[in-house]
Amino acid sequence: MEATKQMTLKGSFSLFGKGLHTGLSLTVTFNPAPENTGLKIQRIDLEGQPTIDALAEYVVDTQRGTVIAKGDVRVGTIEHGMAALYAMGIDNCLIQVNGPEFPILDGSAEKYVEQIKKVGIVEQNAPKDFYIIRHKIEITDGESVITILPDDQFSITAMCSFQSKFISSQFATLDDVNKFADEIAPARTFVFVRDIMPLLQANLIKGGDLDNAIVIYEREVPQEKLDQLADLLHVPHIDATQIGYIQHKPLMWDNECTRHKLLDIIGDMALIGKPIKGRIIATRPGHTVNNKFARLMRKEIRKHEVQAPIYNPNDEPVMDNNRIRELLPHRYPMQLVDKITAVGPTSIVGVKNVTANEPFFQGHFPQEPVMPGVLQIEAMAQCGGLLVLSQLEEPERWSTYFLKIDDVKFRKKVVPGDTLLFRVELVQPVRHGISTMKGYIFVGDTVVSEASFTAQIVKNK
């Protein structure tokens, strides 16, 4: 059972440039942060240097980018930096910016990725807390749809229709997040000429130019109107009859625009607050539907803050009933773990099938059989004992004795027919023969009981 650790930057880096919408000269600095910090953005130009958690519920505007705010404190155009952090596996980072938005740079996430690679990434002690998709989740916003399906890894397919004869339907796929740096990060933001004037009238894209965006001229307009627009953007005049892309740098891929849409999805998914294992399929994505989906995922995570282990009864157990009997002194009717399905350096997963033939049902609510809570905790403790013993040489010569049990909670009845899944984790390394553990019992996706306990291991055989 692989235990992936949280990551942060080895050092700090800064990037400088103008804001896409404000046109201001801006500096953004990315700093290492302690484990379990998450991603935070700090406005160092304001009194008190307020900080906003980079989470979906703080998004207040998605018109032409993602803007988060807390009270009067706002930070916009964060999606490219967030995408780079998420795709590069950074869990904890304090981002400091001296204005109301991140600099647009070249309109992609490439410079962020380059700097992350340059300063390096360091592994932290805390485990990375993936949220594993177990069933289809979907949200619709008009013609836009985002669906996520179960998968072993994080992947995305984006499908876009641009309502244009010049650039019609496209799709882009990222099957391996490790390919983000080469296949997605360099994709630049884009804008249609038909959208530029409304954006300028909305007091946006003051910093937009051909160095930070692909401009798509796909519907012919009068030469005079196009010249007026070119003057506003401080770019050379072009022939109004020549439909096509207007940019200094050629397209990197025919589907660069959709690759950039995929980049934006990743940036907006970073605001979920946890790395995801699942496949996203996005049809006509945009910041608005992206944020609605991220908020829906935040609600889903709150409902299942502690996720049940994945259990496939077809898989061979790591320890079967016979091996458990070799390690534990318990016998019928007190051997309460049937098999172990996964074990790692700090965690273990076990299974107990509860049948109507359990001896304790004869005297415990016989008319309404309920598994005694103390036996649930005993079963959990037996899993914990197996976790500790699995790390010792000659485990058969050791015994485990429990010293203390704390924070016991019973959340739901356990009845005949239930299959109990145990997940027990070491809270801290074993020292002087003493271990502290936290355990959960699940039926399906639901936590039915939990406890913290301390045990002592003794070599006595």
Coordinates of C-alpha atoms in Angstrom, one line a residue:
M1 CA 0.0 0.0 0.0
E2 CA 1.9 3.0 -1.3
A3 CA 2.1 6.0 0.9
T4 CA 2.7 9.2 -1.1
K5 CA 3.9 12.2 0.9
Q6 CA 2.9 15.9 0.6
M7 CA 5.2 18.2 -1.3
T8 CA 6.3 21.8 -1.2
L9 CA 8.9 23.9 -2.9
K10 CA 12.6 23.7 -1.9
G11 CA 13.0 27.4 -2.2
S12 CA 11.2 30.6 -3.2
F13 CA 10.9 32.1 -6.7
S14 CA 9.4 35.3 -8.1
L15 CA 8.0 36.2 -11.5
F16 CA 7.4 39.8 -12.8
G17 CA 5.1 41.2 -15.4
K18 CA 1.9 43.1 -16.1
G19 CA -1.6 42.2 -15.1
L20 CA -3.8 41.1 -17.9
H21 CA -6.8 43.0 -16.7
T22 CA -5.3 45.9 -14.7
G23 CA -2.2 46.5 -16.8
L24 CA -0.3 47.1 -13.5
S25 CA 3.3 46.0 -13.0
L26 CA 3.2 43.0 -10.7
T27 CA 5.4 40.6 -8.8
V28 CA 4.3 37.2 -7.6
T29 CA 6.4 35.1 -5.2
F30 CA 5.9 31.4 -4.5
N31 CA 7.3 30.2 -1.1
P32 CA 7.6 26.8 0.7
A33 CA 4.9 26.2 3.3
P34 CA 4.6 23.7 6.2
E35 CA 2.7 20.4 5.7
N36 CA -1.1 20.6 5.7
T37 CA -1.0 24.4 4.9
G38 CA -2.6 24.0 1.5
L39 CA -2.3 26.8 -1.1
K40 CA -2.7 30.3 0.2
I41 CA -2.5 33.7 -1.5
Q42 CA -1.3 36.8 0.4
R43 CA -1.7 40.4 -0.7
I44 CA 1.5 42.0 0.6
D45 CA 0.6 45.4 -0.8
L46 CA -2.3 45.8 1.6
E47 CA -2.4 46.8 5.3
G48 CA -2.0 43.7 7.5
Q49 CA -1.0 41.6 4.4
P50 CA -4.2 39.6 4.4
T51 CA -4.2 35.9 3.2
I52 CA -6.9 34.0 1.3
D53 CA -7.2 30.3 1.1
A54 CA -7.1 29.2 -2.5
L55 CA -10.4 27.3 -2.3
A56 CA -13.4 27.2 -4.6
E57 CA -15.8 28.8 -2.2
Y58 CA -13.8 32.0 -2.3
V59 CA -14.2 32.5 -6.0
V60 CA -16.3 35.6 -6.7
D61 CA -15.8 36.3 -10.4
T62 CA -15.3 34.0 -13.4
Q63 CA -15.9 36.5 -16.3
R64 CA -12.4 36.3 -17.9
G65 CA -10.4 34.3 -15.4
T66 CA -10.7 33.1 -11.8
V67 CA -10.9 35.8 -9.0
I68 CA -10.9 34.9 -5.3
A69 CA -11.8 37.2 -2.5
K70 CA -12.3 37.5 1.2
G71 CA -14.1 40.6 2.3
D72 CA -12.6 43.5 0.3
V73 CA -9.4 41.6 -0.6
R74 CA -9.3 40.3 -4.1
V75 CA -6.8 38.4 -6.3
G76 CA -7.4 37.5 -9.9
T77 CA -5.9 35.6 -12.9
I78 CA -4.7 32.9 -10.5
E79 CA -5.6 29.9 -12.7
H80 CA -2.2 29.5 -14.5
G81 CA -0.2 29.5 -11.3
M82 CA -2.6 27.2 -9.6
A83 CA -2.5 24.8 -12.6
A84 CA 1.3 24.6 -12.4
L85 CA 1.3 23.9 -8.6
Y86 CA -1.4 21.2 -8.9
A87 CA 0.1 19.5 -11.9
M88 CA 3.6 19.5 -10.4
G89 CA 2.3 17.9 -7.2
I90 CA 2.8 20.9 -4.9
D91 CA 0.4 20.6 -1.9
N92 CA 1.6 23.4 0.3
C93 CA 2.6 26.9 -0.9
L94 CA 2.3 30.5 0.3
I95 CA 2.0 32.8 -2.7
Q96 CA 2.6 36.5 -2.2
V97 CA 1.5 39.1 -4.7
N98 CA 1.8 42.9 -4.6
G99 CA -1.4 43.7 -6.5
P100 CA -5.0 42.6 -7.3
E101 CA -3.9 39.8 -9.8
F102 CA -1.1 37.6 -10.9
P103 CA 1.0 38.8 -13.8
I104 CA -0.2 37.3 -17.1
L105 CA 3.4 36.6 -18.3
D106 CA 3.2 34.9 -21.7
G107 CA -0.4 33.8 -21.2
S108 CA 0.5 30.2 -20.3
A109 CA 1.8 28.3 -17.3
E110 CA 5.2 27.6 -18.8
K111 CA 7.2 30.1 -16.8
Y112 CA 5.6 28.8 -13.5
V113 CA 6.6 25.3 -14.4
E114 CA 10.2 26.3 -15.3
Q115 CA 10.7 28.1 -12.0
I116 CA 9.2 25.2 -10.0
K117 CA 11.7 22.8 -11.7
K118 CA 14.5 25.3 -11.1
V119 CA 14.0 25.7 -7.3
G120 CA 13.0 22.0 -6.9
I121 CA 10.4 20.1 -4.9
V122 CA 10.8 18.6 -1.4
E123 CA 8.9 15.8 0.2
Q124 CA 7.3 16.4 3.5
N125 CA 6.3 14.0 6.3
A126 CA 2.6 14.1 6.1
P127 CA 0.8 11.8 3.7
K128 CA -0.8 13.3 0.6
D129 CA -4.5 13.2 1.0
F130 CA -6.0 12.1 -2.3
Y131 CA -9.7 12.2 -2.8
I132 CA -10.6 9.1 -4.8
I133 CA -13.6 9.2 -7.1
R134 CA -15.9 6.2 -6.4
H135 CA -18.9 7.1 -8.7
K136 CA -19.9 9.5 -11.5
I137 CA -20.3 13.1 -10.5
E138 CA -21.6 15.7 -13.0
I139 CA -22.6 19.3 -13.2
T140 CA -24.2 21.2 -16.1
D141 CA -24.3 24.9 -16.8
G142 CA -26.2 25.6 -20.0
E143 CA -24.3 23.8 -22.8
S144 CA -21.3 23.3 -20.5
V145 CA -20.9 19.9 -18.8
I146 CA -18.2 18.6 -16.5
T147 CA -18.2 14.9 -15.5
I148 CA -15.7 13.0 -13.4
L149 CA -15.5 9.2 -13.4
P150 CA -13.5 6.7 -11.2
D151 CA -9.9 6.2 -12.4
D152 CA -6.6 5.2 -10.8
Q153 CA -5.0 8.5 -11.7
F154 CA -5.9 12.1 -12.5
S155 CA -6.6 12.7 -16.2
I156 CA -8.7 15.1 -18.3
T157 CA -10.3 15.3 -21.7
A158 CA -11.6 18.7 -22.8
M159 CA -13.9 19.2 -25.8
C160 CA -14.6 22.7 -27.1
S161 CA -16.9 24.2 -29.7
F162 CA -16.0 27.8 -30.5
Q163 CA -19.0 28.7 -32.6
S164 CA -16.7 29.8 -35.4
K165 CA -16.2 28.7 -39.0
F166 CA -12.4 29.4 -38.7
I167 CA -11.9 27.4 -35.5
S168 CA -14.6 24.9 -34.9
S169 CA -14.6 21.8 -32.6
Q170 CA -11.4 20.6 -30.9
F171 CA -10.5 18.2 -28.1
A172 CA -7.4 17.8 -25.9
T173 CA -6.4 15.1 -23.5
L174 CA -4.0 14.8 -20.6
D175 CA -3.8 11.1 -19.6
D176 CA -0.7 11.5 -17.5
V177 CA -0.2 14.6 -15.3
N178 CA 3.6 14.1 -15.6
K179 CA 3.2 15.3 -19.2
F180 CA 1.6 18.6 -18.2
A181 CA 4.9 20.5 -18.4
D182 CA 5.5 19.6 -22.1
E183 CA 2.0 19.1 -23.5
I184 CA -0.2 21.6 -21.6
A185 CA 1.8 24.3 -19.7
P186 CA 3.0 26.1 -22.9
A187 CA -0.6 26.5 -24.3
R188 CA -1.4 30.3 -24.3
T189 CA -4.6 32.1 -23.5
F190 CA -6.6 33.3 -26.5
V191 CA -9.3 35.8 -27.4
F192 CA -11.6 36.4 -30.4
V193 CA -11.5 39.8 -32.0
R194 CA -15.3 40.0 -31.6
D195 CA -14.8 39.7 -27.8
I196 CA -12.1 42.3 -27.4
M197 CA -14.2 45.5 -27.6
P198 CA -16.8 44.3 -25.0
L199 CA -13.8 43.3 -22.7
L200 CA -12.3 46.7 -23.1
Q201 CA -15.7 48.4 -22.4
A202 CA -15.9 46.2 -19.2
N203 CA -12.6 47.8 -18.1
L204 CA -10.7 44.5 -18.6
I205 CA -7.6 43.3 -20.6
K206 CA -5.8 46.6 -20.1
G207 CA -2.6 44.5 -20.2
G208 CA -3.5 42.3 -23.1
D209 CA -1.2 42.2 -26.1
L210 CA 0.2 39.8 -28.7
D211 CA 2.9 38.7 -26.3
N212 CA 0.5 37.2 -23.8
A213 CA -2.4 36.0 -25.9
I214 CA -3.4 34.4 -29.2
V215 CA -5.9 36.7 -31.0
I216 CA -8.3 35.0 -33.4
Y217 CA -9.7 37.1 -36.2
E218 CA -12.4 34.8 -37.7
R219 CA -15.2 37.1 -38.7
E220 CA -14.5 39.9 -41.1
V221 CA -15.2 43.4 -39.8
P222 CA -14.9 46.8 -41.6
Q223 CA -11.3 47.9 -42.0
E224 CA -11.9 51.1 -40.1
K225 CA -13.3 49.2 -37.0
L226 CA -10.3 46.8 -37.1
D227 CA -7.8 49.7 -37.3
Q228 CA -9.5 51.4 -34.4
L229 CA -9.2 48.2 -32.4
A230 CA -5.5 47.8 -33.3
D231 CA -4.8 51.3 -32.1
L232 CA -6.5 50.6 -28.8
L233 CA -4.3 47.5 -28.4
H234 CA -1.2 49.3 -29.7
V235 CA -0.6 46.7 -32.4
P236 CA 0.0 47.2 -36.2
H237 CA -2.9 47.5 -38.6
I238 CA -3.8 44.3 -40.5
D239 CA -5.8 43.7 -43.7
A240 CA -9.4 43.2 -42.6
T241 CA -10.0 40.7 -45.4
Q242 CA -7.3 38.3 -44.1
I243 CA -9.0 35.9 -41.7
G244 CA -6.7 34.0 -39.3
Y245 CA -4.6 34.1 -36.1
I246 CA -3.0 37.3 -35.1
Q247 CA 0.1 36.7 -32.9
H248 CA 3.8 37.1 -32.7
K249 CA 4.5 33.5 -32.0
P250 CA 3.1 30.7 -34.2
L251 CA 0.7 28.2 -32.8
M252 CA 2.5 25.3 -31.0
W253 CA -0.4 22.9 -31.7
D254 CA -3.4 23.0 -33.9
N255 CA -5.5 22.5 -30.8
E256 CA -3.5 25.0 -28.6
C257 CA -6.7 26.8 -27.6
T258 CA -8.3 23.7 -26.3
R259 CA -5.1 22.7 -24.5
H260 CA -5.3 26.1 -22.8
K261 CA -8.9 25.4 -21.8
L262 CA -7.6 22.1 -20.2
L263 CA -4.9 24.1 -18.4
D264 CA -7.6 26.4 -17.0
I265 CA -9.6 23.4 -15.8
I266 CA -6.6 22.1 -13.8
G267 CA -6.1 25.5 -12.3
D268 CA -9.7 25.7 -11.2
M269 CA -9.6 22.1 -9.9
A270 CA -6.6 23.1 -7.7
L271 CA -9.2 25.0 -5.7
I272 CA -10.8 21.8 -4.6
G273 CA -8.1 21.6 -1.9
K274 CA -7.1 18.0 -2.4
P275 CA -5.5 16.1 -5.3
I276 CA -8.0 14.0 -7.1
K277 CA -7.9 10.5 -8.5
G278 CA -10.5 10.4 -11.3
R279 CA -11.0 11.1 -15.0
I280 CA -12.6 14.5 -15.9
I281 CA -14.5 14.9 -19.2
A282 CA -15.3 18.5 -19.9
T283 CA -17.6 19.7 -22.7
R284 CA -17.4 23.4 -23.4
P285 CA -15.6 24.2 -20.2
G286 CA -15.1 27.7 -18.8
H287 CA -14.2 29.2 -15.5
T288 CA -17.9 29.5 -14.4
V289 CA -18.7 25.8 -14.9
N290 CA -15.2 24.9 -13.6
N291 CA -15.9 26.7 -10.4
K292 CA -19.4 25.2 -10.0
F293 CA -17.8 21.8 -10.4
A294 CA -15.0 22.5 -7.9
R295 CA -17.6 23.7 -5.3
L296 CA -19.7 20.5 -5.9
M297 CA -16.5 18.5 -5.3
R298 CA -15.8 20.5 -2.1
K299 CA -19.3 19.5 -0.8
E300 CA -18.7 15.8 -1.8
I301 CA -15.4 15.8 0.1
R302 CA -17.0 17.3 3.2
K303 CA -19.6 14.4 3.1
H304 CA -16.8 11.8 2.9
E305 CA -14.0 13.6 4.8
V306 CA -12.6 10.1 5.7
Q307 CA -12.8 7.8 2.7
A308 CA -13.2 4.1 2.9
P309 CA -10.4 1.9 1.6
I310 CA -10.9 0.4 -1.8
Y311 CA -11.9 -3.3 -1.4
N312 CA -12.0 -5.8 -4.1
P313 CA -13.0 -9.3 -2.8
N314 CA -11.4 -10.8 -6.0
D315 CA -7.9 -9.7 -4.9
E316 CA -5.6 -12.1 -3.0
P317 CA -5.3 -11.1 0.7
V318 CA -2.0 -9.9 2.1
M319 CA -2.7 -12.0 5.2
D320 CA -5.3 -14.7 5.2
N321 CA -7.1 -16.2 8.3
N322 CA -4.3 -18.7 8.9
R323 CA -1.6 -16.1 8.8
I324 CA -3.5 -13.9 11.2
R325 CA -3.8 -16.9 13.6
E326 CA 0.0 -17.2 13.5
L327 CA 0.5 -13.6 14.6
L328 CA -2.4 -13.0 17.0
P329 CA -3.2 -15.2 20.1
H330 CA -7.0 -14.7 19.5
R331 CA -9.2 -17.7 18.7
Y332 CA -12.9 -18.3 18.3
P333 CA -15.0 -16.4 19.3
M334 CA -12.5 -13.5 19.7
Q335 CA -10.6 -13.6 16.4
L336 CA -12.4 -10.7 14.8
V337 CA -10.4 -10.0 11.6
D338 CA -10.9 -12.3 8.7
K339 CA -8.2 -11.1 6.4
I340 CA -5.8 -8.2 5.6
T341 CA -6.0 -6.7 2.1
A342 CA -3.3 -4.1 2.3
V343 CA -0.4 -3.2 4.6
G344 CA 2.2 -0.4 4.3
P345 CA 4.8 1.2 6.6
T346 CA 2.2 3.3 8.5
S347 CA -1.3 1.8 7.6
I348 CA -3.2 -1.4 7.3
V349 CA -6.6 -2.4 5.8
G350 CA -8.6 -5.4 7.1
V351 CA -11.9 -7.1 6.6
K352 CA -14.5 -8.7 8.9
N353 CA -17.7 -10.3 7.5
V354 CA -20.5 -10.0 10.0
T355 CA -22.9 -13.0 9.8
A356 CA -26.1 -13.9 11.7
N357 CA -24.2 -16.8 13.2
E358 CA -21.9 -14.6 15.4
P359 CA -22.1 -15.9 19.0
F360 CA -22.6 -12.4 20.5
F361 CA -25.9 -11.9 18.7
Q362 CA -27.4 -14.6 20.9
G363 CA -27.3 -12.3 23.9
H364 CA -26.9 -8.8 22.5
F365 CA -30.2 -7.5 21.2
P366 CA -31.3 -11.0 20.0
Q367 CA -34.6 -9.7 18.5
E368 CA -32.7 -6.9 16.7
P369 CA -29.0 -8.1 16.3
V370 CA -26.5 -5.4 16.7
M371 CA -22.7 -5.9 16.9
P372 CA -21.4 -4.6 20.3
G373 CA -19.4 -1.5 20.0
V374 CA -16.7 -2.8 22.2
L375 CA -16.1 -5.7 19.8
Q376 CA -15.9 -3.3 16.9
I377 CA -13.1 -1.5 18.8
E378 CA -11.5 -4.9 19.6
A379 CA -11.5 -5.8 16.0
M380 CA -10.0 -2.5 15.0
A381 CA -7.3 -3.0 17.7
Q382 CA -6.5 -6.4 16.3
C383 CA -5.8 -4.8 12.9
G384 CA -3.6 -2.3 14.7
G385 CA -1.7 -5.1 16.3
L386 CA -1.1 -6.8 12.9
L387 CA 0.2 -3.5 11.6
V388 CA 2.8 -3.2 14.3
L389 CA 3.7 -6.9 14.2
S390 CA 4.1 -6.8 10.4
Q391 CA 7.1 -4.5 10.8
L392 CA 9.1 -6.7 13.2
E393 CA 11.5 -9.6 12.7
E394 CA 10.1 -12.8 14.0
P395 CA 6.6 -11.2 14.7
E396 CA 5.4 -14.6 16.0
R397 CA 7.5 -14.0 19.2
W398 CA 5.8 -10.7 20.1
S399 CA 2.5 -9.8 21.7
T400 CA 0.5 -6.5 21.5
Y401 CA -1.2 -5.1 24.6
F402 CA -3.4 -2.1 24.5
L403 CA -2.7 0.6 27.1
K404 CA -5.3 3.3 26.3
I405 CA -8.3 4.0 24.0
D406 CA -9.5 7.5 23.3
D407 CA -12.0 9.5 21.2
V408 CA -14.3 6.5 20.6
K409 CA -17.3 7.3 18.4
F410 CA -20.1 5.0 17.2
R411 CA -21.9 6.5 14.2
K412 CA -24.1 3.7 12.9
K413 CA -25.3 0.3 13.9
V414 CA -23.5 -2.8 12.6
V415 CA -25.8 -5.7 11.8
P416 CA -25.7 -9.2 10.2
G417 CA -24.7 -9.0 6.6
D418 CA -22.4 -6.0 7.0
T419 CA -18.8 -6.2 5.7
L420 CA -16.6 -4.2 8.0
L421 CA -13.5 -2.5 6.4
F422 CA -10.9 -1.4 8.9
R423 CA -8.3 1.3 8.2
V424 CA -5.7 1.8 10.9
E425 CA -2.8 4.2 10.7
L426 CA 0.2 4.9 12.9
V427 CA -0.1 8.4 14.3
Q428 CA 3.6 8.5 15.1
P429 CA 6.5 6.0 14.8
V430 CA 6.8 3.2 17.3
R431 CA 9.2 4.3 20.1
H432 CA 10.4 2.2 23.1
G433 CA 7.8 -0.5 22.1
I434 CA 4.9 2.0 22.3
S435 CA 2.7 2.9 19.3
T436 CA -0.2 5.3 18.9
M437 CA -2.8 4.6 16.2
K438 CA -6.0 6.0 14.7
G439 CA -8.6 3.6 13.4
Y440 CA -11.8 3.7 11.4
I441 CA -14.4 1.1 10.5
F442 CA -16.5 1.5 7.4
V443 CA -19.6 -0.3 6.0
G444 CA -19.6 0.7 2.3
D445 CA -18.5 4.4 2.2
T446 CA -19.9 5.2 5.6
V447 CA -17.8 5.4 8.8
V448 CA -19.6 3.4 11.5
S449 CA -17.0 3.8 14.3
E450 CA -13.6 5.3 15.1
A451 CA -11.1 5.4 17.9
S452 CA -7.6 6.4 18.8
F453 CA -5.5 3.9 20.9
T454 CA -2.1 3.3 22.3
A455 CA -0.4 -0.1 22.4
Q456 CA 2.7 -1.7 23.8
I457 CA 4.5 -4.5 22.0
V458 CA 6.4 -7.1 24.1
K459 CA 8.7 -9.9 23.1
N460 CA 7.6 -12.7 25.3
K461 CA 7.6 -15.9 23.3

